[in-house]
Tab-separated table of C-alpha atoms in Angstrom:
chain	number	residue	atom	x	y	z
A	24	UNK	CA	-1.442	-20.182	-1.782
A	25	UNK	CA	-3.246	-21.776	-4.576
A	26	UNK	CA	-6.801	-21.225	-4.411
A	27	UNK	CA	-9.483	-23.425	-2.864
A	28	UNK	CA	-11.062	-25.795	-5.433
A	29	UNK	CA	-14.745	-25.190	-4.632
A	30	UNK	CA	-17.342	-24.701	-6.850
A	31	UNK	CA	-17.780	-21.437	-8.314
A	32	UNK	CA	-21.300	-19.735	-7.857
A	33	UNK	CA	-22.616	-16.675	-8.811
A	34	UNK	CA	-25.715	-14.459	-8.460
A	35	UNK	CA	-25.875	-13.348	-11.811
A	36	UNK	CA	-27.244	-16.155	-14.435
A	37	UNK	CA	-25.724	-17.310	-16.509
A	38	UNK	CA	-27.246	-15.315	-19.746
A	39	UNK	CA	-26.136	-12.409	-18.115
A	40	UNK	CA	-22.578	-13.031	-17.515
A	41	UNK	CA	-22.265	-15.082	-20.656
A	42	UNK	CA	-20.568	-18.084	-19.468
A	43	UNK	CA	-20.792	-21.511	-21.035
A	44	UNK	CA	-22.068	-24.304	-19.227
A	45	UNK	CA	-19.132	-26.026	-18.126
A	46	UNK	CA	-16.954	-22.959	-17.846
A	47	UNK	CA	-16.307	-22.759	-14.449
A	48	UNK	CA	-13.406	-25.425	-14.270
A	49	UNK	CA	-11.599	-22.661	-16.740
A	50	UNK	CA	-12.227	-20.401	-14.389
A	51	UNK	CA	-11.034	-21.737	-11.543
A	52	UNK	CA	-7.573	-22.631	-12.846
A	53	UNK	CA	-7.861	-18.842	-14.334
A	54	UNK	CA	-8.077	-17.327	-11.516
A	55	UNK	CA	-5.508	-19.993	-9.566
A	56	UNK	CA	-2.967	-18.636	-12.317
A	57	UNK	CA	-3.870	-15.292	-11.373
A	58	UNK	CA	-3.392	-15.862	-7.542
A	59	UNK	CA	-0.139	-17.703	-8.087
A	60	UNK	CA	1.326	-14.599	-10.224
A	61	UNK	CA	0.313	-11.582	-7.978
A	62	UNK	CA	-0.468	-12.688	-4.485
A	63	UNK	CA	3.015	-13.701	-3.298
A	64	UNK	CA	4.415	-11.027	-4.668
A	65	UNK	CA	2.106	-8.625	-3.001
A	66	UNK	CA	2.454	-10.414	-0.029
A	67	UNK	CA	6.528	-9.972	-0.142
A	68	UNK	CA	6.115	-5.955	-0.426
A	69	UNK	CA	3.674	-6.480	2.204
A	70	UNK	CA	6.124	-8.078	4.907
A	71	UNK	CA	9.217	-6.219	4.039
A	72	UNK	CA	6.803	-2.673	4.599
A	73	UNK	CA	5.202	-3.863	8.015
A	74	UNK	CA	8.855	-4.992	8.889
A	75	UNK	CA	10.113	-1.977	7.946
A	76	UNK	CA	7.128	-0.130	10.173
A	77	UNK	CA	7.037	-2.316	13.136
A	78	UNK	CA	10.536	-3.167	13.897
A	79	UNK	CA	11.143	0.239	15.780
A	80	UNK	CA	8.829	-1.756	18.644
A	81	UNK	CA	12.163	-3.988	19.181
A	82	UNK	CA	14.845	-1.048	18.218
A	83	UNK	CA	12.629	0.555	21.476
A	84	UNK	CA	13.899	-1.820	24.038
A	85	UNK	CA	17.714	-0.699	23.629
A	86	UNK	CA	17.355	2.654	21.472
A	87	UNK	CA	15.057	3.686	24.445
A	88	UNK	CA	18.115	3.674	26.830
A	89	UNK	CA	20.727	4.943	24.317
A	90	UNK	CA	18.504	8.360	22.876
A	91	UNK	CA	17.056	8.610	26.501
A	92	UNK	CA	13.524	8.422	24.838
A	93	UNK	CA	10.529	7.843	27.511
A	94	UNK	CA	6.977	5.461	26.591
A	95	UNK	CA	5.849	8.938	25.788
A	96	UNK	CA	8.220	9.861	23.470
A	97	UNK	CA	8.556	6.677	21.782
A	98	UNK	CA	5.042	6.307	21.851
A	99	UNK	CA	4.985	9.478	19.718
A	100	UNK	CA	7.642	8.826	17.464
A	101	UNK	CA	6.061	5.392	16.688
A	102	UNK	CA	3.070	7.021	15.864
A	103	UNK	CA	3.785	10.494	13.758
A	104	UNK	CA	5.030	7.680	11.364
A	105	UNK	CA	0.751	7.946	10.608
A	106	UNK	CA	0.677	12.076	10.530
A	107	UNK	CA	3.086	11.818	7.465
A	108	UNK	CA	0.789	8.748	6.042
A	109	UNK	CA	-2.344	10.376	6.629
A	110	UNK	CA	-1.666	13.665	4.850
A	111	UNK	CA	-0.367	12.419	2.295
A	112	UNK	CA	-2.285	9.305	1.650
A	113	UNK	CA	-4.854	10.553	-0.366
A	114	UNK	CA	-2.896	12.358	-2.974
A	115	UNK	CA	-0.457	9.357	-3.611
A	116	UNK	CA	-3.252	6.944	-4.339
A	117	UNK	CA	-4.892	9.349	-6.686
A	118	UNK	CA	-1.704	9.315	-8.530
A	119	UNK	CA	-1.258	5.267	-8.115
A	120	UNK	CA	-4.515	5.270	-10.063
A	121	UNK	CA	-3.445	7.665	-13.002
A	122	UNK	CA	0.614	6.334	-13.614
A	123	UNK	CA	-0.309	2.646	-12.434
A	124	UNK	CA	0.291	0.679	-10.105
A	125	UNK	CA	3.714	-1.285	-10.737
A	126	UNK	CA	5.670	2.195	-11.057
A	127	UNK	CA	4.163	3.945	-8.152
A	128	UNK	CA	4.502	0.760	-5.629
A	129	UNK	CA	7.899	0.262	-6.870
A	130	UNK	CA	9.013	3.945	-6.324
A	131	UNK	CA	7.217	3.987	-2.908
A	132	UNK	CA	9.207	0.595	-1.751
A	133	UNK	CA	12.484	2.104	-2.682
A	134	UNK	CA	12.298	5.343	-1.003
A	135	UNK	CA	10.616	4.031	2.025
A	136	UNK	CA	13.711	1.275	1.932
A	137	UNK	CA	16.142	4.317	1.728
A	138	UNK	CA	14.417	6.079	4.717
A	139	UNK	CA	14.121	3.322	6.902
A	140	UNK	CA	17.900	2.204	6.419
A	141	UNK	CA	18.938	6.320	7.394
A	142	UNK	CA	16.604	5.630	10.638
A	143	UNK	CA	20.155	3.987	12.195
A	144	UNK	CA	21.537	7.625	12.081
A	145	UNK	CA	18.864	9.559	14.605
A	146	UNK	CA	20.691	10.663	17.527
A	147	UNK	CA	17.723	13.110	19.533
A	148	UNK	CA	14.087	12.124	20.255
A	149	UNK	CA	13.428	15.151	17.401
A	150	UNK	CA	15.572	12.958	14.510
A	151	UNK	CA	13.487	10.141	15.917
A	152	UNK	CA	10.330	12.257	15.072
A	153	UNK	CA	11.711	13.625	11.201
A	154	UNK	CA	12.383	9.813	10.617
A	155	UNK	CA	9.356	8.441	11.318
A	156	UNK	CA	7.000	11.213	9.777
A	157	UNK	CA	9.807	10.853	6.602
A	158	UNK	CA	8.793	7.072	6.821
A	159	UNK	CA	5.441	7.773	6.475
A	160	UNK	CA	5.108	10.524	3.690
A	161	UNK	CA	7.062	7.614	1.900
A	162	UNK	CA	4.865	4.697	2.350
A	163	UNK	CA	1.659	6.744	1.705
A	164	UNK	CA	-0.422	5.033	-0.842
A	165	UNK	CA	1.094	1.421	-0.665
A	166	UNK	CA	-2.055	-0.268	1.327
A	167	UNK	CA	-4.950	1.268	-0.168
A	168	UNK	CA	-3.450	1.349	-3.386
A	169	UNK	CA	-3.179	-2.636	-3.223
A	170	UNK	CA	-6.527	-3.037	-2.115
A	171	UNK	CA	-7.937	-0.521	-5.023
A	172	UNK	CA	-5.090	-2.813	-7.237
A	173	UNK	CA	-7.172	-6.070	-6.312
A	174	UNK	CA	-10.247	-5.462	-6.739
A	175	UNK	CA	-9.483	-5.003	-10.516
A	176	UNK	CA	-8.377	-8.401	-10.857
A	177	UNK	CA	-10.848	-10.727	-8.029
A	178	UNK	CA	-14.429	-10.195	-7.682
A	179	UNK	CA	-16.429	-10.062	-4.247
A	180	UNK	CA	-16.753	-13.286	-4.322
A	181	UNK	CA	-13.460	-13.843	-4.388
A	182	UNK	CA	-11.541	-10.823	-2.908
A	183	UNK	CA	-11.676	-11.467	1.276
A	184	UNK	CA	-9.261	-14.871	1.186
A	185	UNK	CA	-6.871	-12.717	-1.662
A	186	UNK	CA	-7.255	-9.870	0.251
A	187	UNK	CA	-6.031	-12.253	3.697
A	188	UNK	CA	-3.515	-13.458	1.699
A	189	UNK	CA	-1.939	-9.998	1.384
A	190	UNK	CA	-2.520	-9.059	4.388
A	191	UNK	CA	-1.426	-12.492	6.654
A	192	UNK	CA	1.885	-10.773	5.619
A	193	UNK	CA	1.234	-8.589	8.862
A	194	UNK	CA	1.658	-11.551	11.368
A	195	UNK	CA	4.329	-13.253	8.683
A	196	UNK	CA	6.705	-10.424	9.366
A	197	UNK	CA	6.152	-10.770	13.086
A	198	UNK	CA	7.213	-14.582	12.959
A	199	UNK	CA	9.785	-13.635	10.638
A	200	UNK	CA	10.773	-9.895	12.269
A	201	UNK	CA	10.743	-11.264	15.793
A	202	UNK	CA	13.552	-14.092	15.914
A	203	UNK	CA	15.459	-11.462	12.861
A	204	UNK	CA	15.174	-8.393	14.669
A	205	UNK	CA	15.933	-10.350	18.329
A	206	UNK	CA	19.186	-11.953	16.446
A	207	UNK	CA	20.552	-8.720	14.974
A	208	UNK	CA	20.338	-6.716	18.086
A	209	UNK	CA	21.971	-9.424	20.407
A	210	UNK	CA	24.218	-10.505	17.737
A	211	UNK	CA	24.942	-7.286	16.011
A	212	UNK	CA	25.420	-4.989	18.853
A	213	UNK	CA	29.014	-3.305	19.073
A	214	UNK	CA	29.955	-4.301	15.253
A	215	UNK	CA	32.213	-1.246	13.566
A	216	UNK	CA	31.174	0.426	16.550
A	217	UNK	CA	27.280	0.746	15.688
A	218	UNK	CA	24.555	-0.356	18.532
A	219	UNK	CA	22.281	-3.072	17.326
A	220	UNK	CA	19.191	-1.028	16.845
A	221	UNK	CA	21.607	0.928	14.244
A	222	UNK	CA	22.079	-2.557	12.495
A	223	UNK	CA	18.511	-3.634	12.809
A	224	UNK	CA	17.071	-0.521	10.358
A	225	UNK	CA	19.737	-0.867	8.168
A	226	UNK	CA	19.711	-4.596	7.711
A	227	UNK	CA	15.187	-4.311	7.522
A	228	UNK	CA	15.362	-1.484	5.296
A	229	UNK	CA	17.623	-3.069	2.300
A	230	UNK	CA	15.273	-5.779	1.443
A	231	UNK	CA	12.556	-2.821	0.568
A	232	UNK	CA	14.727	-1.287	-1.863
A	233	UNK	CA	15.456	-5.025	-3.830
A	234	UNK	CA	11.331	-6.021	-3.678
A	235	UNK	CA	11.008	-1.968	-4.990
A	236	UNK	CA	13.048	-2.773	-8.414
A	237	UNK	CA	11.450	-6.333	-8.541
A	238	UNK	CA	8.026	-5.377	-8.394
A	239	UNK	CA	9.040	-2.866	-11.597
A	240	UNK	CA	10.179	-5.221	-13.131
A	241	UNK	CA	7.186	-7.774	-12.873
A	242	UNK	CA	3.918	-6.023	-11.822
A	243	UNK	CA	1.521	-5.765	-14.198
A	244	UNK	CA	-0.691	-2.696	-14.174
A	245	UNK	CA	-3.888	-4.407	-15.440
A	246	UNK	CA	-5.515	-7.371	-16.743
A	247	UNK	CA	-4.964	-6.354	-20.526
A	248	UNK	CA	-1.416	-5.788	-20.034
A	249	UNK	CA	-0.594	-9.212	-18.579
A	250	UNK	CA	1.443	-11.261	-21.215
A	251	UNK	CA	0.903	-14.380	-19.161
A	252	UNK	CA	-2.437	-14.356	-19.581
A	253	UNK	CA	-3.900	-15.803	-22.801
A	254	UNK	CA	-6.851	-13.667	-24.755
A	255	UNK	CA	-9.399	-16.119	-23.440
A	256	UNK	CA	-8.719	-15.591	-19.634
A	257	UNK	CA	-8.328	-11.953	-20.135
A	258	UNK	CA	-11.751	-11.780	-21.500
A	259	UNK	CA	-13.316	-14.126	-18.243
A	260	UNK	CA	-11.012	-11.910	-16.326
A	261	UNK	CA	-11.988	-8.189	-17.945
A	262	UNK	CA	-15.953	-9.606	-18.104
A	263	UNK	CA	-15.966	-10.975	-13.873
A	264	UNK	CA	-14.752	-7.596	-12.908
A	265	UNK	CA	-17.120	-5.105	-15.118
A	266	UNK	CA	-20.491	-7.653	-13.829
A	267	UNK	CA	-19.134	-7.446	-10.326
A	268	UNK	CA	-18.649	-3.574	-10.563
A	269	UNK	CA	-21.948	-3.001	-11.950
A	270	UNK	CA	-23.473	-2.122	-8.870
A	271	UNK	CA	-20.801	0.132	-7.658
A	272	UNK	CA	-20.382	3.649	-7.911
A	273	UNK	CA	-17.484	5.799	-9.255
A	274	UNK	CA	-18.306	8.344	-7.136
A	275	UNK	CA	-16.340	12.090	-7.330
A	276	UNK	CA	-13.928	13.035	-4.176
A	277	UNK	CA	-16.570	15.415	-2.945
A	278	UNK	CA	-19.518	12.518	-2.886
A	279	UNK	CA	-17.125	9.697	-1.446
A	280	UNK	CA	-16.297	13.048	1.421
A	281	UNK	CA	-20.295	13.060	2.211
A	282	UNK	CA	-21.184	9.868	1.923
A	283	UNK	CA	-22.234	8.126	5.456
A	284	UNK	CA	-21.347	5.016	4.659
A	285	UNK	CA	-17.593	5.873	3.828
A	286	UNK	CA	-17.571	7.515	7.524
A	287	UNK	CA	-19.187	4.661	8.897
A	288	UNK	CA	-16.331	2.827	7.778
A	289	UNK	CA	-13.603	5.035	8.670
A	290	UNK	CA	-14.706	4.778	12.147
A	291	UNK	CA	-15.141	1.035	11.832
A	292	UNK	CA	-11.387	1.244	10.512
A	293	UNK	CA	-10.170	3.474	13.495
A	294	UNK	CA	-11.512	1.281	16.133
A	295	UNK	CA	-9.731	-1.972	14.267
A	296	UNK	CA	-6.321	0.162	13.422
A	297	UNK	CA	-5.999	1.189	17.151
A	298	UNK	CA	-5.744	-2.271	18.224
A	299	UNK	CA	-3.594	-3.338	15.367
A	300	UNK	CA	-0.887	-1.125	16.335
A	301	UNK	CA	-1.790	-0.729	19.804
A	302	UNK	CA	-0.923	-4.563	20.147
A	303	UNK	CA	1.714	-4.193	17.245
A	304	UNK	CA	3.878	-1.745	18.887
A	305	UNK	CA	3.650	-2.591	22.164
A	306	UNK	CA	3.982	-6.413	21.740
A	307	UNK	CA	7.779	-6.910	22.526
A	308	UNK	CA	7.304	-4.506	25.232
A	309	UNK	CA	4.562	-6.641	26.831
A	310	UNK	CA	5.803	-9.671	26.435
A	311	UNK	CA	9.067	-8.130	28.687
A	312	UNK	CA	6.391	-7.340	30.900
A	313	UNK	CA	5.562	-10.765	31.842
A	314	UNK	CA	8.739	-11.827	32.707
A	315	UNK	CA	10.989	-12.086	29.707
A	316	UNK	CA	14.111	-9.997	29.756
A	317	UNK	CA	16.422	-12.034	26.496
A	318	UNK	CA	15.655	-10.392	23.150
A	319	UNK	CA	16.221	-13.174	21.138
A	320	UNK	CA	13.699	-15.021	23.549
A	321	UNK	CA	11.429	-12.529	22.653
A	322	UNK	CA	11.641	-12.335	19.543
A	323	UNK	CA	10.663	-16.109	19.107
A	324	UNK	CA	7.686	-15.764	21.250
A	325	UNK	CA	6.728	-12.898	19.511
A	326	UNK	CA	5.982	-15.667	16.591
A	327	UNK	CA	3.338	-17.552	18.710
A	328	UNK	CA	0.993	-14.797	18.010
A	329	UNK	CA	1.829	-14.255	14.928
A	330	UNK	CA	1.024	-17.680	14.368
A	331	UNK	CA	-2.325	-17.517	15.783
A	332	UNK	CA	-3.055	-14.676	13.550
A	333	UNK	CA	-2.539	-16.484	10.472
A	334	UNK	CA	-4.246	-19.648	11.148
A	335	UNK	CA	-7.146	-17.410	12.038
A	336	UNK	CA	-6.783	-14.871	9.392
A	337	UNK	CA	-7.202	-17.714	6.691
A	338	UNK	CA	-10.092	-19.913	7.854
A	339	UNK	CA	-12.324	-17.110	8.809
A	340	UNK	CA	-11.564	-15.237	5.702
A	341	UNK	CA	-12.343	-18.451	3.458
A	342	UNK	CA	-15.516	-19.278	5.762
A	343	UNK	CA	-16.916	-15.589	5.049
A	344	UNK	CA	-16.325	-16.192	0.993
A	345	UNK	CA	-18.277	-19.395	1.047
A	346	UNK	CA	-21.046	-18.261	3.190
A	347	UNK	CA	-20.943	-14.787	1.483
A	348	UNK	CA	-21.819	-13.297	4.767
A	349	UNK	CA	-19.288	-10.508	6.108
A	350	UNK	CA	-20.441	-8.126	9.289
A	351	UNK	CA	-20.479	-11.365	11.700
A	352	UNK	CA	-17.166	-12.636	10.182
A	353	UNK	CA	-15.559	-9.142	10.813
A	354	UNK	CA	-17.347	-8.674	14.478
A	355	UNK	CA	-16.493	-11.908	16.215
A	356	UNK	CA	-12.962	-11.865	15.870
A	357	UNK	CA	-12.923	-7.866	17.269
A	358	UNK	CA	-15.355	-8.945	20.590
A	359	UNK	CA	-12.739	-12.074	20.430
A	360	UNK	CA	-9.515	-9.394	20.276
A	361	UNK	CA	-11.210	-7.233	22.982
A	362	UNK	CA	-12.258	-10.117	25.778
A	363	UNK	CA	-7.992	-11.450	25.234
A	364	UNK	CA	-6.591	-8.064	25.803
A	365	UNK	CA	-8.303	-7.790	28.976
A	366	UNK	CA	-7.347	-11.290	30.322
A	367	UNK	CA	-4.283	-10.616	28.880
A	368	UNK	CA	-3.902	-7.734	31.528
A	369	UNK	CA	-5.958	-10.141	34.225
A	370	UNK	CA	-2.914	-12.544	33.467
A	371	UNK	CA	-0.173	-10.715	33.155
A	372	UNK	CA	1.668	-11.998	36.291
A	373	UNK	CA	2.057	-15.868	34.457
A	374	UNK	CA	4.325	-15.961	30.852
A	375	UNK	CA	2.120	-18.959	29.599
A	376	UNK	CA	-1.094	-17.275	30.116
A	377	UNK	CA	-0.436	-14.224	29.298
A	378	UNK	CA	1.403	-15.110	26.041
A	379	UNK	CA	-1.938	-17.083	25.614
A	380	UNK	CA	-4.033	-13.873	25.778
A	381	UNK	CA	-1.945	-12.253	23.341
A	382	UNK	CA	-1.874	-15.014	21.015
A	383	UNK	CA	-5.855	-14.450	21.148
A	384	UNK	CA	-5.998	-10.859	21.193
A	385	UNK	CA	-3.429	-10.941	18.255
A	386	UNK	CA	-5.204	-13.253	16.138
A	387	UNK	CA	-8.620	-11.817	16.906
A	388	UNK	CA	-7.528	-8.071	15.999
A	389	UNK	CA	-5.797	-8.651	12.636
A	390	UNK	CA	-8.644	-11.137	11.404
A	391	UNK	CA	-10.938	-8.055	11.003
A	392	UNK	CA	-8.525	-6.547	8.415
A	393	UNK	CA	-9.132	-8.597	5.138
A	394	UNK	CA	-12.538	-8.867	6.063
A	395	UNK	CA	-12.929	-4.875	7.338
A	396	UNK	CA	-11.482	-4.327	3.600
A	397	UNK	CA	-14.440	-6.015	1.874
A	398	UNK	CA	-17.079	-3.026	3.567
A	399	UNK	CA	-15.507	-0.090	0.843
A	400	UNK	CA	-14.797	-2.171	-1.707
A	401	UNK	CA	-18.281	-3.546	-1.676
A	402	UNK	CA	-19.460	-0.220	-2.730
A	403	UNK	CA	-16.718	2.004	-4.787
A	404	UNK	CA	-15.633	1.522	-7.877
A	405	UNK	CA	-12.936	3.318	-10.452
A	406	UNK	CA	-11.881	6.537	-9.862
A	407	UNK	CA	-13.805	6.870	-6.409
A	408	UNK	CA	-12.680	3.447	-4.892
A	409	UNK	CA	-9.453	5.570	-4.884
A	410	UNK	CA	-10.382	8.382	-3.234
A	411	UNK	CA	-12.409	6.803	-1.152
A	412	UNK	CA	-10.225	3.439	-0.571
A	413	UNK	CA	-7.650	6.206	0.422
A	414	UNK	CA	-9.817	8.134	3.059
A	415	UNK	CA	-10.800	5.006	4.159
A	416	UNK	CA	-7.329	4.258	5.081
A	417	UNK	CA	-6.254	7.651	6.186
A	418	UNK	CA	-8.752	8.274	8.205
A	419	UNK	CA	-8.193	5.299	9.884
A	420	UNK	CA	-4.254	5.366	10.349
A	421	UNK	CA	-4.845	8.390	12.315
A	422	UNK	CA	-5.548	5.800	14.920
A	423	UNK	CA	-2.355	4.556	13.881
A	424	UNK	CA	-0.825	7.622	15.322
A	425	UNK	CA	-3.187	8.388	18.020
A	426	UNK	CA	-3.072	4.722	19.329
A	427	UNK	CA	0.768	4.101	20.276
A	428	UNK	CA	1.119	7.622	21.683
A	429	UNK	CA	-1.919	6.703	23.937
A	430	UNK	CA	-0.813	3.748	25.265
A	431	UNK	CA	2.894	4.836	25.980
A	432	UNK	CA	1.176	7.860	28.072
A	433	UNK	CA	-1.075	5.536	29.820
A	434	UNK	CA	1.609	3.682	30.714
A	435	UNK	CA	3.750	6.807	32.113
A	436	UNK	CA	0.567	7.939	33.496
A	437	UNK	CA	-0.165	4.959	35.552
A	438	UNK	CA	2.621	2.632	35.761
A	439	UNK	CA	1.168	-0.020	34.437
A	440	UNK	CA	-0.111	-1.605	31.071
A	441	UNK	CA	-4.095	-2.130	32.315
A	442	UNK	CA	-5.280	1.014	31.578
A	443	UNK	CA	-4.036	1.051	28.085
A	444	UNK	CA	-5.115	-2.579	27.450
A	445	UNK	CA	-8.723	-1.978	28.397
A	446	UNK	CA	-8.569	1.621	25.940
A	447	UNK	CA	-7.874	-1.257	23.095
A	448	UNK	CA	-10.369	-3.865	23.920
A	449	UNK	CA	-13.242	-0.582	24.366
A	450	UNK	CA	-11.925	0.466	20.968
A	451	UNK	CA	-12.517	-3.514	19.225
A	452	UNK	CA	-15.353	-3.608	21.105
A	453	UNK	CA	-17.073	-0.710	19.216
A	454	UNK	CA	-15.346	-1.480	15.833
A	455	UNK	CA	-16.910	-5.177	16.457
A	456	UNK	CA	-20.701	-3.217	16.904
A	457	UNK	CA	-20.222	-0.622	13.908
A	458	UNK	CA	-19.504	-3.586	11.121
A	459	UNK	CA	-22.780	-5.032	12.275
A	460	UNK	CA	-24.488	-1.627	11.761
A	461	UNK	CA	-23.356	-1.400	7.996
A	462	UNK	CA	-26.303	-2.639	5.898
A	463	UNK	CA	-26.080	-6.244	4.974
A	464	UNK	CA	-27.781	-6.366	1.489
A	465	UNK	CA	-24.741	-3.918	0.310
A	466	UNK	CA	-22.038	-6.179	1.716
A	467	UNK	CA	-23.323	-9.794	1.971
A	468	UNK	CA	-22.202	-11.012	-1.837
């Protein structure tokens, strides 16, 4: 994950920033330190939470037959999981920003570890329902409280290939969740008398609580407090941050709650969150559809997309640093996510093609993230980058919510997946057209 060796550029002179000629080779192995240190530890937390999210979408495919829980239901209890997020999203990341970040990640990996790992007790469709909204009280915060978390460490400049590094943990845990969570239910199943969906959230759930204590024990809340650093990188470090949040504002809770822009981008975020989890949910379920019935041979081509997703994730995020340009970078990949998801319903009757489609549709959906995540972050900064990070976020998981229930009703409704696949691609479609509404002087840097 070491960072790309080009030359550093800025659009501040030199005078102004203070650097010496010469400098910038310092600053590149700086900030290469600095990447090295946090990013792979975020980007652990990261796959062990969407793991811990995502693998009820292949506990569905048995735990479906044993609770007696429809597409509807499931597609409900998938999605509360957001209800519980959104409400209390807010108020955890305001706290995140006044105890710091390495307690208040840690404390939110270890309960949402512990609540995941109880998930292998629900026995009614309403235990299903307590679990998930539990889930999601417990993870509140985590997200938007890394994003707030990195912009005090990487500039602009910088931020949208860290920021993909973090979140390429999304399709990591799918190549990683898939062939694990397709092995412990065929392998697990009938052990000390437990079903393998029992096994499968108490085996996902565990590694949350370990990353909880080790992320307490090496997290460091802030620049100053980093030991590893020496005083001379601090100060690069402490002085690239304050330039680059110069022309931000730290605006109160009740500006970031009028401001257009943040609304703007909430919807933006919606449109992009309902095909994340859409897609995410649904994927195991869809690949059955096309004509695999072994989990264990779904949960390996589950990785193909996953794959896609990275490979794309990186080299568009590194190509929108280097040109500095952001709203086309974010846009193509949604049209891209949109057109797959429809051929992936046009080709649903072939395994190849449509496991092609969802590669594409995959890939193209969860590109928009890291660079979606450069819009707010382009114009908050302290205190109201974490209110407004936050609403950002919530306001956008309640597509999270809204999004799995609506596809499994579509698919009750109609008996087949088109209808819900062509909700999706409408939804990326319009996400795609909002980022290229949001002003390009504010978020081209």
């Amino acid at each position: 994950m070491a960072l790309q060796g080009e030359p550093f550029s800025s659009p501040v002179s030199p005078v102004r920033t203070g650097l010496r000629a010469g400098e910038s080779g310092f600053e590149e192995a700086t900030y290469r330190k600095v990447a090295w240190r946090l990013v792979p530890l975020l980007l652990l937390c990261y796959v062990v939470a969407y793991l811990d999210r995502v693998n009820v979408g292949f506990a569905k495919l048995p735990m479906a037959s044993d609770l007696q829980l429809s597409d509807a239901v499931y597609g409900f209890g998938a999605g509360v999981f957001f209800l519980g997020y959104f409400l209390f999203e807010i108020p955890s990341n305001l706290i995140l920003h006044r105890v710091g970040a390495r307690i208040w990640i840690a404390r939110i990996m270890v309960t949402w570890g512990l609540i995941s790992c109880l998930t292998m007790f629900v026995s009614s469709p309403t235990w299903f329902y307590i679990m998930r909204f539990a889930l999601g009280v417990a993870e509140a915060g985590f997200f938007p409280g890394i994003i707030v978390y990195l912009t005090c460490w990487f500039p602009a400049h910088r931020r949208a290939r860290m920021t993909s590094r973090f979140i390429v943990a999304v399709p990591l845990s799918g190549m990683i969740g898939g062939p694990l969570s397709g092995y412990i239910l065929k392998t697990f199943d009938g052990v000390h008398g437990w079903h393998g969906w029992q096994w499968l959230f108490l085996l996902e759930g565990l590694p949350s609580i370990a990353v909880g204590v080790l992320v307490l024990l090496c997290l460091d809340d802030r620049i100053g407090k980093a030991k590893w650093l020496s005083d001379d990188e601090k100060a690069l470090l402490e002085r690239n941050v304050e330039i680059d949040n110069a022309g931000k504002e730290s605006l109160t809770f009740g500006a970031v709650m009028t401001d257009a822009r943040i609304w703007l981008i909430c919807a933006m975020h919606f449109c992009f969150v309902m095909g994340m989890y859409g897609v995410g949910f649904w994927l195991p379920t869809l690949i059955k559809g096309a004509g695999v019935v072994d989990p264990w041979i779904i949960g390996v081509l589950s990785m193909i997309p996953a794959f896609t997703a990275v490979v794309m994730m990186l080299g568009v995020a590194r190509s929108a640093d280097l040109r500095r340009e952001r709203r086309w970078h974010t846009a193509a990949p949604a049209l891209c996510g949109a057109v797959a998801l429809l051929l992936a319903v046009a080709w649903s009757h072939d395994t190849t093609l449509a496991m092609i489609a969802l590669s594409l549709a995959t890939a193209g959906i969860l590109t928009t993230l890291p660079l979606f995540w450069c819009f707010p972050t382009a114009i908050l900064a302290g205190a109201g980058a974490a209110a407004g990070i936050a609403l950002v976020n919530a306001m956008g998981n309640v597509a999270g919510f809204v999004g799995p229930y609506a596809v499994g009703w579509l698919r009750e409704l109609t008996g087949t997946p088109t209808a819900s696949m062509v909700m999706l691609a409408g939804f990326m479609f319009v996400g795609g057209c909002l980022a290229l509404c949001f002003p390009r002087e504010l978020v081209n840097r």
